[in-house]
Amino acid sequence: MFCGRKVLMNRISRRRFLKIAGIGAGAAAVAGSAGRALQAMAQRPGGGETRVVPTSCDICFWKCNALAHVRDGRLWKITGNPADPLSRGRLCPRGTGGIGAHFDPDRLRAPLLRHRQRGEEQWVEVTWDEALGHVADRMQKIKAEHGPEAMALFSHGIGGNFLKHTLKAYGSANIAAPSFAQCRGPRDVGFELTFGEGIGSPERTDIANARCLVLIGSHLGENMHNTQVQEFATAVAAGATIIVADPRFSIAASKAKHYLPVKPGTDLALLLAWMNVIVSERLYDADYVDAHGFGFEHFQAEIASRTPEWAYPQTGIPPELIRATAREMARHRPATLVHPGRHATWYGNDAQRSRAIALLNALLGSWGRKGGFYFPSSMDVPGYPYPPYPKPERGKVDNPDHKYPFASETITTGIRAATLTGQPYPIKGWLVYATNLLQALPSQAETLGAIQKLDLMVVMDVVPSEIAGWADVVLPETTYLERYEDLNVEFFREPFVALRQPVVPAPHDQKPNWWIARELAIKLGLGAFYPWQDIEEYLDYRLQAAGYSLAELKQRGLVKGPQPPLYFEDGIAPEFATPSGKIEFYSTQLQAAGFDPVPRYERPEEGPPGSFRLLYGRAPVHTFSRTQTNPVLRDAMAENEVWVNASVGARMGLASGDYVQLRNQDGVLSHRVKARVTEAIRPDCVYLVHGFGHTARGLRSAYGKGASDSQLITRYATDPLMGGTGTNVNFVTIEAGT
Ligand code: SF4
């Protein structure tokens, strides 16, 4: 039987949870791109009163703990909290520039009700009572006509917790986040199938102690997850060997001893060849494999033909380089970390590719070892004792008949498909919290088609994003600097509980997510599920139950538990929540479900002649599509560029800075975007930073700046194991910009 994440986490929780005992509290600020805009906004008064408020950053989901500085009642700057194990007192550039979110002139200011066709972005301002009354009335009608399961919630981040609570109380379990099927899902499933546990978030990667770090399409430094980037810098400074396989010469590649410009779509061939070398040359950790491995002989036989010579025509990587890098990995084992990545939805074979990464780590003995993967822990902070939720009469809509047998979380695109088709039952209402589905999901046409089937479409967000433009009701949320949040009690290297609290008041009629969720529940007649009167009462209850208080957290921002053991060598018992109780080199679960028990490579589809595979990634100063109007971060990067290989540029007469447009295989034409003509990308692909090319008119300062990869991702390849959507399967041609 497949051991899903929930089951595993419960098992791990019992084994490794720590009771909170005494605490120690412990700055330096990474210079962000504060820039001209920040200086103008802060208007630093001289000699005024300054106060410092501990809180946490929400510019991305990493939730670094921070200190917000307020001068003369005005937000001035934000720095890392030195006591924080995530930030270690240093925020990333986005976190430093986060105060721009408070000052953003494009923010939503009041609740809005649609008064023309969906998508026309024509609104009337209404009161909160009117807006939530309208939503509650429509939800009651949907419940009466279609059942409560016909409402779905899409959310991102910790801010969605209270809305999830309201929807469960209403009677629906159709709650999903793009972070699974559009991001880390295949990775977690691949590792769960192999080790019985996923990677988690924050990732359990012991980068700082790695002696060899292997990055496969993982852009540490551009993908700015604070702790990982700091640890990467530590590892580089300590002389760790860095190996990077990527079609693009990334920032991380510039630190590498070995750079492998792998042909897009062939990563699995490279992984199999690396494992072939390590096994055939008996370089693997034989003691570790003998003690903990299951099905090694089958695995060995399966990869016997996957030699570097076999991989060369697939990947474009010379056999001697594959051999040299495999030997380098083995030389440093077990402190060789083959990083599992995060955004792993590339080609539709992603869970199997991630499983190959897991197996390579298993050969190197890095799971549970210093410099590999540590065992995270969490504080034991009880939840609030709510009444039990009503049991939905119908199961979740996203994965009928367990079509994707290894999906361990709800599949966003499964809910979208059910909305489009009405099967296995109709979805008639969407609540969308803090996720711009038109940029987060592939195929905007399918998303818009699904929206047309809805009786109710509600968006809660800080700015008027593209998805908000299609809502019936838009609810303006406060920024993270103006609200309380649910407690952050995550699994990490050091257990901690942390508070987000308001630093300054909301400038207009915006409300925090907890207030919106509670008021909506009351209007739905579900007030019994919110016995607390305000969030402070809720937070204090939970903290008191753990032996702390809200007053203490407000003062300190976080409390930490004692450092737990991290590795097998610290005495942690090697346990693997797989069917065999071992590391599964050969997966009987996959075999039973009709899938390859050992990953098998298939040649990726080629694009039309003359086209380039469209790749995309992150910039260190923006998060998804949600920060482009932040005046500080916009000051650092206002538009994206398309990376084009220099030989292609020469052939087309293109120079860096020329504007071009991209047309995909289905005829979709992008906004104009500047070319970056460079040797730092293979000639068979182009690359965009995600999140630009906004089309929502309310995003005045970001409208039409750069090109949107999401607009061009009209096709996707669905992972048969878990329903993830591989999106690196689109091809574009380059046209002169207008
Ligand atoms: S990684 Fe950066 S943006 Fe994300 S929470 Fe930390 S400081 Fe904020």
mmCIF file of N, CA, C and O and ligand atoms in Angstrom, residues 56-66 78 80 84 86-87 90-98 223-229 480 500 620 622-623 627 633, ligand 1:
data_model
loop_
_atom_site.group_PDB
_atom_site.id
_atom_site.type_symbol
_atom_site.label_atom_id
_atom_site.label_comp_id
_atom_site.label_asym_id
_atom_site.label_seq_id
_atom_site.Cartn_x
_atom_site.Cartn_y
_atom_site.Cartn_z
ATOM 1 N N SER A 56 6.944 38.084 10.601
ATOM 2 C CA SER A 56 7.568 37.201 9.609
ATOM 3 C C SER A 56 7.207 37.648 8.207
ATOM 4 O O SER A 56 6.156 38.243 7.977
ATOM 5 N N CYS A 57 8.104 37.361 7.294
ATOM 6 C CA CYS A 57 7.971 37.779 5.903
ATOM 7 C C CYS A 57 6.981 36.867 5.169
ATOM 8 O O CYS A 57 6.921 35.673 5.437
ATOM 9 N N ASP A 58 6.240 37.456 4.248
ATOM 10 C CA ASP A 58 5.308 36.670 3.427
ATOM 11 C C ASP A 58 5.500 36.992 1.944
ATOM 12 O O ASP A 58 4.603 36.764 1.143
ATOM 13 N N ILE A 59 6.656 37.528 1.610
ATOM 14 C CA ILE A 59 6.881 37.779 0.192
ATOM 15 C C ILE A 59 7.037 36.441 -0.530
ATOM 16 O O ILE A 59 6.742 36.317 -1.702
ATOM 17 N N CYS A 60 7.525 35.419 0.182
ATOM 18 C CA CYS A 60 7.368 34.065 -0.334
ATOM 19 C C CYS A 60 6.989 33.152 0.823
ATOM 20 O O CYS A 60 6.887 33.584 1.966
ATOM 21 N N PHE A 61 6.799 31.877 0.519
ATOM 22 C CA PHE A 61 6.272 30.920 1.504
ATOM 23 C C PHE A 61 7.318 30.472 2.515
ATOM 24 O O PHE A 61 7.025 29.680 3.398
ATOM 25 N N TRP A 62 8.563 30.951 2.389
ATOM 26 C CA TRP A 62 9.617 30.482 3.293
ATOM 27 C C TRP A 62 9.381 30.975 4.716
ATOM 28 O O TRP A 62 9.821 30.374 5.678
ATOM 29 N N LYS A 63 8.721 32.118 4.829
ATOM 30 C CA LYS A 63 8.284 32.679 6.116
ATOM 31 C C LYS A 63 9.456 33.008 7.058
ATOM 32 O O LYS A 63 9.443 32.650 8.240
ATOM 33 N N CYS A 64 10.473 33.655 6.517
ATOM 34 C CA CYS A 64 11.593 34.073 7.364
ATOM 35 C C CYS A 64 11.089 35.014 8.453
ATOM 36 O O CYS A 64 10.249 35.883 8.207
ATOM 37 N N ASN A 65 11.645 34.870 9.634
ATOM 38 C CA ASN A 65 11.254 35.745 10.730
ATOM 39 C C ASN A 65 12.083 37.021 10.672
ATOM 40 O O ASN A 65 13.274 37.006 10.371
ATOM 41 N N ALA A 66 11.408 38.119 10.967
ATOM 42 C CA ALA A 66 11.973 39.424 10.628
ATOM 43 C C ALA A 66 11.682 40.432 11.735
ATOM 44 O O ALA A 66 10.875 40.182 12.635
ATOM 45 N N ILE A 78 12.784 46.658 7.008
ATOM 46 C CA ILE A 78 12.600 45.333 7.603
ATOM 47 C C ILE A 78 13.919 44.568 7.493
ATOM 48 O O ILE A 78 14.575 44.593 6.450
ATOM 49 N N GLY A 80 16.280 40.932 9.102
ATOM 50 C CA GLY A 80 16.118 39.581 9.620
ATOM 51 C C GLY A 80 16.145 39.551 11.140
ATOM 52 O O GLY A 80 16.798 40.373 11.783
ATOM 53 N N ASP A 84 16.267 33.815 14.394
ATOM 54 C CA ASP A 84 15.498 32.960 13.490
ATOM 55 C C ASP A 84 16.380 31.909 12.813
ATOM 56 O O ASP A 84 17.346 32.254 12.133
ATOM 57 N N LEU A 86 15.605 30.216 10.243
ATOM 58 C CA LEU A 86 15.400 30.272 8.794
ATOM 59 C C LEU A 86 16.254 31.359 8.148
ATOM 60 O O LEU A 86 16.976 31.125 7.190
ATOM 61 N N SER A 87 16.140 32.571 8.672
ATOM 62 C CA SER A 87 16.846 33.701 8.050
ATOM 63 C C SER A 87 18.225 33.928 8.644
ATOM 64 O O SER A 87 19.059 34.578 8.027
ATOM 65 N N ARG A 90 19.187 37.409 8.366
ATOM 66 C CA ARG A 90 19.413 38.031 7.053
ATOM 67 C C ARG A 90 18.264 37.697 6.120
ATOM 68 O O ARG A 90 17.978 36.529 5.883
ATOM 69 N N LEU A 91 17.622 38.717 5.612
ATOM 70 C CA LEU A 91 16.546 38.497 4.648
ATOM 71 C C LEU A 91 17.118 38.487 3.239
ATOM 72 O O LEU A 91 18.180 39.040 2.983
ATOM 73 N N CYS A 92 16.365 37.900 2.345
ATOM 74 C CA CYS A 92 16.771 37.938 0.939
ATOM 75 C C CYS A 92 16.346 39.283 0.352
ATOM 76 O O CYS A 92 15.620 40.049 0.988
ATOM 77 N N PRO A 93 16.756 39.603 -0.872
ATOM 78 C CA PRO A 93 16.395 40.912 -1.447
ATOM 79 C C PRO A 93 14.892 41.152 -1.490
ATOM 80 O O PRO A 93 14.432 42.273 -1.285
ATOM 81 N N ARG A 94 14.135 40.086 -1.736
ATOM 82 C CA ARG A 94 12.684 40.275 -1.781
ATOM 83 C C ARG A 94 12.148 40.626 -0.400
ATOM 84 O O ARG A 94 11.261 41.467 -0.250
ATOM 85 N N GLY A 95 12.691 39.952 0.616
ATOM 86 C CA GLY A 95 12.242 40.234 1.972
ATOM 87 C C GLY A 95 12.575 41.659 2.383
ATOM 88 O O GLY A 95 11.754 42.363 2.993
ATOM 89 N N THR A 96 13.781 42.108 2.037
ATOM 90 C CA THR A 96 14.181 43.475 2.362
ATOM 91 C C THR A 96 13.276 44.477 1.653
ATOM 92 O O THR A 96 12.898 45.501 2.221
ATOM 93 N N GLY A 97 12.932 44.172 0.419
ATOM 94 C CA GLY A 97 12.054 45.063 -0.340
ATOM 95 C C GLY A 97 10.583 44.839 -0.057
ATOM 96 O O GLY A 97 9.728 45.483 -0.666
ATOM 97 N N GLY A 98 10.285 43.955 0.880
ATOM 98 C CA GLY A 98 8.891 43.596 1.143
ATOM 99 C C GLY A 98 8.043 44.759 1.599
ATOM 100 O O GLY A 98 6.827 44.760 1.382
ATOM 101 N N ASN A 223 16.545 31.092 -7.603
ATOM 102 C CA ASN A 223 15.439 30.571 -6.820
ATOM 103 C C ASN A 223 15.776 30.885 -5.357
ATOM 104 O O ASN A 223 16.501 30.151 -4.708
ATOM 105 N N MET A 224 15.278 31.999 -4.871
ATOM 106 C CA MET A 224 15.823 32.611 -3.655
ATOM 107 C C MET A 224 15.093 32.122 -2.401
ATOM 108 O O MET A 224 14.275 32.840 -1.824
ATOM 109 N N HIS A 225 15.395 30.900 -1.995
ATOM 110 C CA HIS A 225 14.881 30.431 -0.709
ATOM 111 C C HIS A 225 16.011 30.620 0.295
ATOM 112 O O HIS A 225 17.026 29.927 0.268
ATOM 113 N N ASN A 226 15.767 31.568 1.159
ATOM 114 C CA ASN A 226 16.814 32.208 1.949
ATOM 115 C C ASN A 226 17.803 31.227 2.583
ATOM 116 O O ASN A 226 19.019 31.303 2.359
ATOM 117 N N THR A 227 17.291 30.294 3.360
ATOM 118 C CA THR A 227 18.182 29.387 4.090
ATOM 119 C C THR A 227 19.062 28.601 3.125
ATOM 120 O O THR A 227 20.273 28.434 3.341
ATOM 121 N N GLN A 228 18.445 28.124 2.044
ATOM 122 C CA GLN A 228 19.210 27.317 1.085
ATOM 123 C C GLN A 228 20.310 28.139 0.421
ATOM 124 O O GLN A 228 21.412 27.632 0.190
ATOM 125 N N VAL A 229 19.998 29.375 0.115
ATOM 126 C CA VAL A 229 21.000 30.203 -0.563
ATOM 127 C C VAL A 229 22.159 30.511 0.394
ATOM 128 O O VAL A 229 23.331 30.463 0.010
ATOM 129 N N TYR A 480 1.013 41.234 4.639
ATOM 130 C CA TYR A 480 1.519 40.530 5.823
ATOM 131 C C TYR A 480 2.009 41.499 6.895
ATOM 132 O O TYR A 480 2.136 41.124 8.062
ATOM 133 N N ARG A 500 3.418 35.854 13.089
ATOM 134 C CA ARG A 500 3.311 37.049 12.239
ATOM 135 C C ARG A 500 2.299 37.968 12.907
ATOM 136 O O ARG A 500 1.210 37.530 13.261
ATOM 137 N N PRO A 620 15.803 36.474 -8.369
ATOM 138 C CA PRO A 620 15.954 36.616 -6.915
ATOM 139 C C PRO A 620 15.186 37.780 -6.324
ATOM 140 O O PRO A 620 15.108 37.898 -5.105
ATOM 141 N N HIS A 622 11.866 38.643 -7.293
ATOM 142 C CA HIS A 622 10.412 38.551 -7.455
ATOM 143 C C HIS A 622 9.920 37.172 -7.034
ATOM 144 O O HIS A 622 10.675 36.191 -7.060
ATOM 145 N N THR A 623 8.651 37.123 -6.635
ATOM 146 C CA THR A 623 8.013 35.855 -6.281
ATOM 147 C C THR A 623 6.812 35.638 -7.190
ATOM 148 O O THR A 623 5.878 36.449 -7.195
ATOM 149 N N THR A 627 4.626 40.043 -7.245
ATOM 150 C CA THR A 627 5.423 41.146 -6.698
ATOM 151 C C THR A 627 5.797 42.204 -7.735
ATOM 152 O O THR A 627 6.530 43.133 -7.426
ATOM 153 N N LEU A 633 10.638 46.277 -5.519
ATOM 154 C CA LEU A 633 11.095 45.145 -6.322
ATOM 155 C C LEU A 633 11.014 45.458 -7.809
ATOM 156 O O LEU A 633 11.847 45.001 -8.595
HETATM 157 S S1 SF4 B 1 13.114 33.834 1.411
HETATM 158 FE FE1 SF4 B 1 13.054 36.076 1.153
HETATM 159 S S2 SF4 B 1 10.969 36.528 0.414
HETATM 160 FE FE2 SF4 B 1 10.968 34.456 1.228
HETATM 161 S S3 SF4 B 1 10.267 34.690 3.329
HETATM 162 FE FE3 SF4 B 1 12.526 34.725 3.365
HETATM 163 S S4 SF4 B 1 13.086 36.887 3.220
HETATM 164 FE FE4 SF4 B 1 10.925 36.721 2.633
#
